[in-house]
Coordinates of C-alpha atoms and ligand atoms in Angstrom, one line a residue:
M1 CA 131.4 100.6 116.4
D2 CA 129.8 104.0 116.9
L3 CA 132.1 106.3 118.8
N4 CA 129.4 108.9 119.4
S5 CA 129.2 109.3 123.2
D6 CA 125.4 109.5 123.1
Y7 CA 125.2 106.1 121.4
A8 CA 122.7 103.9 123.2
G9 CA 122.7 100.8 121.1
R10 CA 120.8 99.4 118.1
Y11 CA 117.0 99.0 117.9
H12 CA 114.8 96.9 115.7
L13 CA 111.2 98.0 115.3
L14 CA 108.4 95.6 114.2
T15 CA 105.1 97.2 113.2
Y16 CA 101.8 95.3 112.8
G17 CA 98.3 96.6 112.0
C18 CA 96.9 99.8 110.4
Q19 CA 98.3 103.2 109.4
M20 CA 97.8 104.5 112.9
N21 CA 100.5 102.0 114.0
V22 CA 102.7 102.9 111.1
R23 CA 102.5 106.5 112.1
D24 CA 103.1 105.7 115.8
S25 CA 106.1 103.6 114.8
E26 CA 107.6 106.8 113.2
I27 CA 107.2 108.5 116.5
I28 CA 108.7 105.6 118.4
A29 CA 111.6 105.7 116.0
G30 CA 112.0 109.4 116.6
I31 CA 112.0 109.0 120.3
L32 CA 114.5 106.1 120.2
E33 CA 116.9 108.0 117.9
G34 CA 116.6 111.0 120.3
M35 CA 117.9 108.7 123.0
G36 CA 120.9 107.7 120.9
Y37 CA 119.6 104.4 119.5
V38 CA 120.5 103.6 115.9
I39 CA 118.2 101.5 113.7
T40 CA 119.1 98.1 112.5
S41 CA 117.3 95.9 110.1
N42 CA 119.1 92.9 111.5
L43 CA 117.2 91.5 114.4
K44 CA 120.2 89.5 115.7
E45 CA 122.3 92.6 116.3
A46 CA 119.7 94.6 118.1
D47 CA 120.0 95.7 121.7
L48 CA 116.4 96.7 121.9
V49 CA 113.5 95.1 119.9
V50 CA 110.2 97.0 119.9
F51 CA 106.9 95.4 118.9
N52 CA 104.1 97.8 117.9
T53 CA 101.2 95.5 117.9
C54 CA 97.7 95.1 116.5
S55 CA 94.6 93.4 118.1
V56 CA 92.1 93.8 115.4
R57 CA 91.9 90.0 114.6
H58 CA 93.1 86.8 116.2
S59 CA 95.6 86.3 113.3
A60 CA 97.3 89.7 114.0
E61 CA 97.9 88.8 117.7
N62 CA 99.1 85.4 116.7
K63 CA 101.8 86.8 114.4
V64 CA 103.1 88.8 117.4
Y65 CA 103.2 85.8 119.7
G66 CA 105.1 83.8 117.2
K67 CA 107.7 86.5 116.6
L68 CA 108.0 87.1 120.4
G69 CA 108.9 83.5 120.9
E70 CA 111.6 83.8 118.2
V71 CA 113.0 87.1 119.6
G72 CA 112.9 85.7 123.2
L73 CA 115.4 83.0 122.1
L74 CA 117.9 85.7 121.2
K75 CA 118.3 86.4 124.9
R76 CA 120.3 83.2 125.3
H77 CA 123.1 84.8 123.4
N78 CA 122.4 88.4 124.4
P79 CA 121.2 88.5 128.0
D80 CA 121.1 92.3 127.9
L81 CA 118.6 92.4 125.0
L82 CA 115.6 94.5 125.9
I83 CA 112.2 93.5 124.4
A84 CA 109.4 96.1 124.5
V85 CA 105.8 95.5 123.5
G86 CA 103.5 98.4 122.7
G87 CA 100.5 99.1 120.6
C88 CA 96.9 97.8 120.7
M89 CA 97.7 94.4 122.3
A90 CA 99.3 96.1 125.2
Q91 CA 96.1 97.9 126.0
L92 CA 94.2 94.7 126.7
E93 CA 94.4 93.2 130.1
N94 CA 94.0 89.6 129.1
V95 CA 96.8 90.0 126.6
R96 CA 99.1 91.8 129.1
T97 CA 98.7 88.8 131.5
R98 CA 100.1 86.6 128.7
L99 CA 102.8 89.0 127.7
K100 CA 104.1 89.2 131.3
K101 CA 104.7 85.4 131.2
Q102 CA 106.9 85.8 128.1
K103 CA 110.4 87.3 128.2
V104 CA 109.2 90.8 127.8
D105 CA 111.0 93.7 129.5
I106 CA 108.7 96.6 128.8
V107 CA 105.0 96.9 128.1
F108 CA 103.7 100.3 127.1
G109 CA 100.4 101.4 125.6
T110 CA 99.0 103.5 122.8
H111 CA 98.6 106.5 125.1
N112 CA 102.1 106.8 126.4
L113 CA 104.7 106.6 123.6
H114 CA 106.2 109.7 125.1
E115 CA 107.2 107.8 128.3
L116 CA 109.3 105.3 126.4
P117 CA 112.7 106.8 127.4
H118 CA 111.8 106.7 131.1
L119 CA 110.5 103.1 130.7
I120 CA 113.6 101.9 128.9
N121 CA 115.9 103.4 131.4
R122 CA 114.0 101.8 134.2
A123 CA 114.1 98.4 132.5
K124 CA 117.9 98.6 132.4
T125 CA 118.0 98.9 136.2
I126 CA 115.4 96.5 137.5
A127 CA 114.7 92.8 137.0
G128 CA 111.3 91.8 135.8
P129 CA 109.1 93.7 133.3
V130 CA 108.3 97.4 133.5
V131 CA 104.6 97.7 132.6
Q132 CA 103.1 101.1 132.1
V133 CA 99.7 101.3 130.3
Y134 CA 96.9 103.8 130.8
D135 CA 93.4 102.6 130.3
R136 CA 92.2 106.1 129.5
E137 CA 93.6 108.5 126.9
G138 CA 95.2 111.7 128.3
D139 CA 95.4 115.0 126.4
I140 CA 96.9 114.8 122.9
V141 CA 100.7 115.1 123.1
E142 CA 101.9 117.4 120.3
H143 CA 105.5 117.9 119.0
L144 CA 106.8 114.4 119.7
P145 CA 109.9 113.7 117.6
S146 CA 109.4 111.5 114.6
Q147 CA 111.5 109.6 112.1
R148 CA 109.3 109.5 108.9
D149 CA 109.3 106.6 106.6
G150 CA 110.0 107.9 103.1
S151 CA 110.3 111.5 101.9
L152 CA 107.4 111.8 99.5
S153 CA 104.2 110.7 101.1
A154 CA 103.3 111.2 104.8
F155 CA 100.7 110.0 107.2
V156 CA 99.2 112.8 109.4
N157 CA 96.9 112.0 112.3
I158 CA 94.0 114.4 112.5
M159 CA 92.2 112.5 115.3
Y160 CA 92.7 109.6 117.6
G161 CA 90.4 107.0 119.1
C162 CA 86.9 106.0 118.2
N163 CA 83.4 106.3 119.8
N164 CA 81.5 104.0 117.5
F165 CA 81.7 100.7 119.3
C166 CA 80.9 98.6 116.4
S167 CA 80.0 95.4 118.2
Y168 CA 82.9 93.3 116.6
C169 CA 85.6 95.8 117.1
I170 CA 88.4 96.1 119.6
V171 CA 89.7 99.5 118.5
P172 CA 87.6 101.7 120.8
F173 CA 89.0 99.7 123.7
T174 CA 92.6 100.0 122.5
R175 CA 92.6 103.6 121.3
G176 CA 90.3 105.3 123.7
R177 CA 87.7 108.0 123.0
E178 CA 87.6 110.1 119.9
R179 CA 89.5 113.3 120.0
S180 CA 90.6 115.7 117.3
R181 CA 93.8 117.6 116.9
M182 CA 93.6 121.3 116.6
P183 CA 93.5 122.5 113.0
G184 CA 96.4 124.8 113.6
D185 CA 98.6 121.9 114.8
I186 CA 97.6 119.8 111.7
I187 CA 98.3 122.6 109.3
S188 CA 101.6 123.5 110.7
E189 CA 102.7 119.9 110.6
I190 CA 101.7 119.7 106.9
Q191 CA 103.4 123.0 106.1
K192 CA 106.6 121.6 107.6
L193 CA 106.2 118.4 105.5
A194 CA 105.8 120.5 102.4
E195 CA 109.0 122.5 103.2
Q196 CA 110.8 119.2 103.6
G197 CA 109.7 118.2 100.1
F198 CA 106.8 115.9 100.8
K199 CA 104.2 115.9 98.0
E200 CA 101.4 113.8 99.4
V201 CA 99.6 113.6 102.8
T202 CA 97.2 111.0 104.0
L203 CA 95.0 112.3 106.8
L204 CA 94.3 109.6 109.4
G205 CA 91.5 108.9 111.7
Q206 CA 89.2 105.9 112.5
N207 CA 86.3 108.1 111.4
V208 CA 87.5 111.2 109.7
N209 CA 84.0 112.5 108.9
S210 CA 83.5 113.2 112.6
Y211 CA 86.6 115.3 112.7
G212 CA 86.2 118.5 114.8
R213 CA 83.6 117.3 117.2
G214 CA 84.4 118.7 120.6
L215 CA 86.9 121.3 119.4
E216 CA 86.5 124.8 120.6
E217 CA 87.2 126.2 117.1
R218 CA 84.5 125.3 114.6
C219 CA 86.2 123.2 111.9
D220 CA 84.7 120.1 110.4
F221 CA 86.4 117.6 108.1
A222 CA 85.4 119.4 104.9
D223 CA 86.7 122.7 106.3
L224 CA 90.0 121.0 107.2
L225 CA 90.3 119.7 103.6
N226 CA 89.9 123.2 102.4
L227 CA 92.7 124.4 104.7
V228 CA 95.1 121.6 103.7
N229 CA 94.3 122.2 100.0
Q230 CA 95.8 125.6 100.3
I231 CA 99.2 124.5 101.5
E232 CA 101.8 125.2 98.8
G233 CA 104.0 122.2 97.8
I234 CA 101.5 119.5 98.8
Q235 CA 100.1 118.1 95.6
R236 CA 97.9 115.3 96.7
I237 CA 95.6 114.9 99.7
R238 CA 94.2 111.5 100.8
F239 CA 92.2 110.5 103.9
T240 CA 91.2 107.3 105.6
T241 CA 88.7 106.1 106.8
S242 CA 85.2 107.4 106.3
H243 CA 82.1 106.0 108.1
P244 CA 79.1 105.6 105.8
R245 CA 76.8 107.1 108.4
D246 CA 78.7 110.3 108.5
I247 CA 79.5 111.0 104.8
T248 CA 77.8 114.3 104.3
D249 CA 77.0 116.1 101.0
K250 CA 79.4 118.8 102.2
L251 CA 82.3 116.3 102.4
I252 CA 81.5 114.9 98.9
D253 CA 81.3 118.4 97.5
A254 CA 84.7 119.2 99.2
V255 CA 86.3 116.1 97.5
A256 CA 84.8 117.2 94.2
A257 CA 85.9 120.9 94.6
H258 CA 89.4 120.7 95.9
S259 CA 91.9 119.9 93.1
K260 CA 94.5 118.3 95.4
V261 CA 92.0 116.0 97.2
C262 CA 92.2 112.7 95.4
E263 CA 89.1 111.0 94.0
H264 CA 89.3 108.0 96.3
I265 CA 87.0 107.3 99.2
H266 CA 87.5 104.3 101.5
V267 CA 84.2 103.7 103.1
A268 CA 83.8 100.5 105.1
M269 CA 80.5 98.7 104.3
Q270 CA 81.2 95.7 106.6
S271 CA 78.0 93.9 105.4
G272 CA 75.2 94.3 102.9
S273 CA 72.6 92.8 105.2
N274 CA 70.4 95.2 107.3
H275 CA 70.0 92.5 109.9
I276 CA 73.7 92.1 110.3
L277 CA 74.5 95.8 110.1
E278 CA 72.1 96.3 113.0
R279 CA 73.8 93.5 115.0
M280 CA 77.1 95.2 114.2
N281 CA 75.9 98.5 115.6
R282 CA 76.9 100.3 112.4
G283 CA 74.1 102.8 112.4
Y284 CA 73.1 102.7 108.7
T285 CA 71.2 100.5 106.3
R286 CA 72.2 99.0 102.9
E287 CA 69.9 101.5 101.3
H288 CA 71.8 104.4 102.9
Y289 CA 75.1 102.9 101.9
L290 CA 74.0 102.6 98.3
E291 CA 72.6 106.1 98.2
R292 CA 75.8 107.6 99.6
T293 CA 78.1 105.7 97.2
Q294 CA 75.8 106.6 94.2
R295 CA 76.1 110.2 95.3
I296 CA 79.9 110.0 95.4
R297 CA 79.9 108.5 91.9
K298 CA 77.6 111.3 90.6
M299 CA 79.4 114.2 92.2
V300 CA 83.0 113.0 91.8
P301 CA 83.3 111.5 88.3
G302 CA 85.8 108.6 88.1
A303 CA 86.0 108.3 91.9
S304 CA 87.4 105.1 93.3
I305 CA 85.4 103.6 96.1
T306 CA 87.1 101.0 98.3
T307 CA 85.8 99.2 101.3
D308 CA 86.2 96.7 104.2
I309 CA 83.8 93.7 104.5
I310 CA 83.5 91.1 107.2
V311 CA 82.0 87.7 106.5
G312 CA 80.7 85.2 109.0
F313 CA 79.6 87.7 111.7
P314 CA 77.5 85.9 114.4
G315 CA 74.1 85.2 113.0
E316 CA 75.0 85.7 109.3
S317 CA 72.8 83.4 107.3
E318 CA 73.4 82.4 103.7
S319 CA 70.8 84.9 102.7
D320 CA 72.5 87.7 104.7
F321 CA 75.7 86.8 102.9
Q322 CA 73.9 86.9 99.6
D323 CA 72.9 90.5 100.5
T324 CA 76.6 91.3 100.9
M325 CA 77.4 89.7 97.5
D326 CA 74.5 91.7 96.0
M327 CA 75.8 95.0 97.3
V328 CA 79.3 94.2 96.0
N329 CA 77.7 93.7 92.6
K330 CA 75.7 97.0 92.9
V331 CA 78.4 99.3 94.2
R332 CA 81.2 97.7 92.2
F333 CA 84.1 98.5 94.5
D334 CA 87.4 99.3 93.0
A335 CA 89.0 97.3 95.8
A336 CA 88.0 95.7 99.1
F337 CA 89.7 94.4 102.2
T338 CA 87.8 91.3 103.1
F339 CA 88.0 89.5 106.5
M340 CA 86.6 86.5 108.3
Y341 CA 84.9 87.6 111.5
S342 CA 87.3 87.1 114.4
V343 CA 85.9 87.0 117.9
R344 CA 87.5 89.7 120.2
T345 CA 87.2 89.2 124.0
G346 CA 85.5 92.2 125.6
T347 CA 83.5 93.3 122.5
A348 CA 79.7 93.1 122.4
A349 CA 79.7 90.6 119.6
A350 CA 81.8 88.1 121.5
T351 CA 78.8 87.2 123.6
L352 CA 76.3 86.9 120.7
D353 CA 74.9 83.5 120.0
N354 CA 75.1 81.8 116.7
Q355 CA 78.8 82.2 116.0
I356 CA 79.6 80.9 112.5
P357 CA 81.8 77.9 112.1
L358 CA 85.3 78.4 110.6
D359 CA 84.7 76.4 107.5
I360 CA 81.6 78.4 106.6
R361 CA 83.4 81.7 107.2
R362 CA 86.3 80.5 105.1
E363 CA 84.1 79.4 102.2
R364 CA 82.1 82.7 102.2
L365 CA 85.4 84.6 102.1
I366 CA 86.5 82.7 99.1
R367 CA 83.2 83.3 97.2
L368 CA 83.3 87.0 98.1
N369 CA 87.0 87.4 97.0
N370 CA 86.3 85.7 93.7
L371 CA 83.5 88.1 93.0
Q372 CA 85.4 91.2 94.1
Y373 CA 88.6 90.2 92.2
S374 CA 86.6 89.8 89.0
I375 CA 85.0 93.2 89.4
A376 CA 88.3 94.9 90.2
R377 CA 89.8 93.3 87.1
E378 CA 87.0 94.5 84.9
I379 CA 87.3 98.0 86.3
N380 CA 91.0 98.0 85.7
E381 CA 90.6 96.7 82.2
S382 CA 88.3 99.5 81.4
L383 CA 91.2 101.9 82.1
E384 CA 93.4 100.3 79.4
G385 CA 94.2 103.0 76.8
T386 CA 93.4 105.9 79.2
V387 CA 96.0 108.5 80.3
Q388 CA 96.4 108.8 84.1
E389 CA 98.2 111.3 86.3
V390 CA 100.6 109.4 88.5
L391 CA 102.9 110.3 91.4
V392 CA 106.1 108.4 90.9
E393 CA 107.0 106.7 94.2
G394 CA 110.2 104.7 93.6
L395 CA 111.6 101.6 92.1
S396 CA 109.1 98.7 91.6
K397 CA 109.5 96.1 94.3
T398 CA 109.1 93.2 91.8
D399 CA 111.2 94.6 89.0
K400 CA 114.0 97.0 90.0
E401 CA 114.4 98.1 86.3
K402 CA 110.9 99.7 86.5
L403 CA 109.3 102.5 88.4
T404 CA 106.2 102.3 90.6
S405 CA 103.6 105.1 90.8
R406 CA 100.1 105.7 91.9
T407 CA 97.1 107.2 90.2
R408 CA 94.8 109.7 92.0
T409 CA 92.4 106.8 92.6
N410 CA 95.2 104.9 94.4
R411 CA 96.0 102.3 91.7
I412 CA 99.5 101.1 91.3
V413 CA 101.0 101.7 87.8
I414 CA 104.3 100.1 86.9
F415 CA 106.3 101.6 83.9
S416 CA 109.8 102.0 82.5
G417 CA 111.4 105.4 82.9
P418 CA 114.4 107.3 84.3
K419 CA 114.9 107.3 88.1
D420 CA 114.9 111.1 88.2
L421 CA 111.1 111.0 87.7
I422 CA 110.8 109.7 91.3
G423 CA 108.8 112.3 93.3
R424 CA 107.2 113.9 90.2
L425 CA 103.7 113.9 88.9
I426 CA 103.6 112.7 85.3
S427 CA 101.2 111.3 82.7
V428 CA 101.2 107.6 81.7
R429 CA 99.0 105.7 79.3
I430 CA 97.7 102.4 80.7
T431 CA 98.8 99.5 78.5
E432 CA 97.8 96.5 80.5
A433 CA 95.5 95.8 83.5
K434 CA 95.8 93.2 86.2
T435 CA 93.6 92.6 89.3
F436 CA 95.8 94.6 91.7
S437 CA 98.0 96.7 89.4
L438 CA 98.3 98.4 86.1
F439 CA 101.1 98.7 83.6
G440 CA 101.8 101.8 81.6
K441 CA 104.0 103.9 79.3
I442 CA 105.1 107.5 79.8
V443 CA 103.2 109.9 77.6
E444 CA 105.6 112.2 75.7
L445 CA 104.9 115.8 76.5
Ligands
SAH501 N1 87.8 102.6 111.7 C1 87.9 101.9 110.5 C2 88.2 100.4 110.7 C3 89.4 100.1 111.4 S1 89.6 98.3 111.6 C4 86.5 102.0 109.9 O1 85.5 101.9 110.6 O2 86.4 102.1 108.7 C5 89.8 97.8 110.0 C6 88.8 96.8 109.5 O3 89.0 95.5 110.2 C7 87.4 97.1 109.8 O4 86.8 97.9 108.9 C8 86.7 95.7 109.7 O5 86.3 95.4 108.4 C9 87.9 94.8 110.2 N2 87.6 94.3 111.5 C10 87.5 94.9 112.7 N3 87.2 94.1 113.7 C11 87.2 92.9 113.2 C12 86.9 91.6 113.7 N4 86.7 91.4 115.0 N5 86.9 90.5 112.9 C13 87.2 90.7 111.5 N6 87.4 91.9 111.0 C14 87.4 92.9 111.8
SF4_502 FE1 86.1 99.9 114.9 FE2 83.7 100.8 114.1 FE3 85.4 102.4 115.3 FE4 85.9 101.5 112.8 S1 84.2 102.8 113.4 S2 87.4 101.6 114.5 S3 85.1 99.5 112.9 S4 84.5 100.7 116.2
F3S503 FE1 95.0 99.6 114.1 FE2 95.1 97.1 114.8 FE3 95.0 99.0 116.6 S1 94.0 97.9 113.1 S2 94.0 100.7 115.7 S3 96.7 98.6 115.2 S4 93.9 97.1 116.7

């Protein structure tokens, strides 16, 4: 029993989806702790369960519905249990209608995390769900409390929302229009992280290359990288994600020039077929994509290029799919997140004809993955014998006797070594390569 008079109860936080949600969950945790809630990893002892949800694919929503059913049953033994649902699902009207039918007490959106204390207090006093979701984004709210995961590597939002309206994608509907944080706010946040001992930051935005549009102060993404590179104490800078249409020479030069900016660019290709790219409203061709990635390889030696690919988009023929396979062979991605197209109500692609049957989507995904895994393995094997600079992150999840670390190109390297190396940059020699990770040995200095 906690005797602190401010104690409000125990909360359990479930996070689904992308890094934006991981970061939002840190803010939700900060807000709840400010209210006197204490975290618990045990769902059954929670007084408040918060779902931070994702809508990007059908499967992401389904996971949430399944878990909501399970958590709803806990109310039988604990009638005072509060269930709150926020995140991208809450932004969608059709989903909200379904949520209201479940035993949910609070529904909040992606634009009003800061209202949580008010919503929770209201839910304690009234029967029936408290629903507060804004369709439109307001001004950026700075200086919210936050309870960061970890103490080494931090996510830092540089912008919110998306204006691209790729025809398959729900994100512009759940996250609102694109807006950039002011450079000064970003820099002071990272300076504070550095003072707290963080070594690495990942700058987050749906399309970081368009950072700075609409700001009074002139500062584009390459300028921002330059500013962050100067912050003492920060040793590695990462960013995600880049849109192929907006990768400028200036950005590639900035990655090459700034020592702390890691040689890793995540640039979603989505498809290798011009016909499909057009139907996706992506705004580039396969030729453009190839030219940009070749330029990255030329200007940033050893760079890792990773991507997202969707198979089975409406109208994708076998020959369109072969164009994607061909691009995977040409670009030779270091890693790829691959997805079956999932129809999202409200997006332009949902109304396109020629939706692809599930068995064909599934079979294309398997063929694509097989190709990509073999390429990733070949690239990893080519690293055997090389010496890599790694940031030691902690104990390996699969083998607690070993340490886990990451190369500048975002590859996981497992090795044996003393725990006091955690948080340090060291050199390891790669001794063995697998498809998704590497094994290494410390290089004696
Ligand atoms: N802003 C990021 C992507 C965020 S969503 C970018 O443009 O790079 C992450 C990935 O999910 C997308 O790149 C896409 O590959 C996939 N995705 C988005 N909507 C999808 C859908 N309806 N079906 C399947 N995959 C989807
Ligand atoms: Fe979605 Fe396209 Fe925006 Fe990425 S750029 S979040 S895929 S609409
Ligand atoms: Fe992220 Fe999922 Fe929302 S991918 S932006 S949490 S729909």
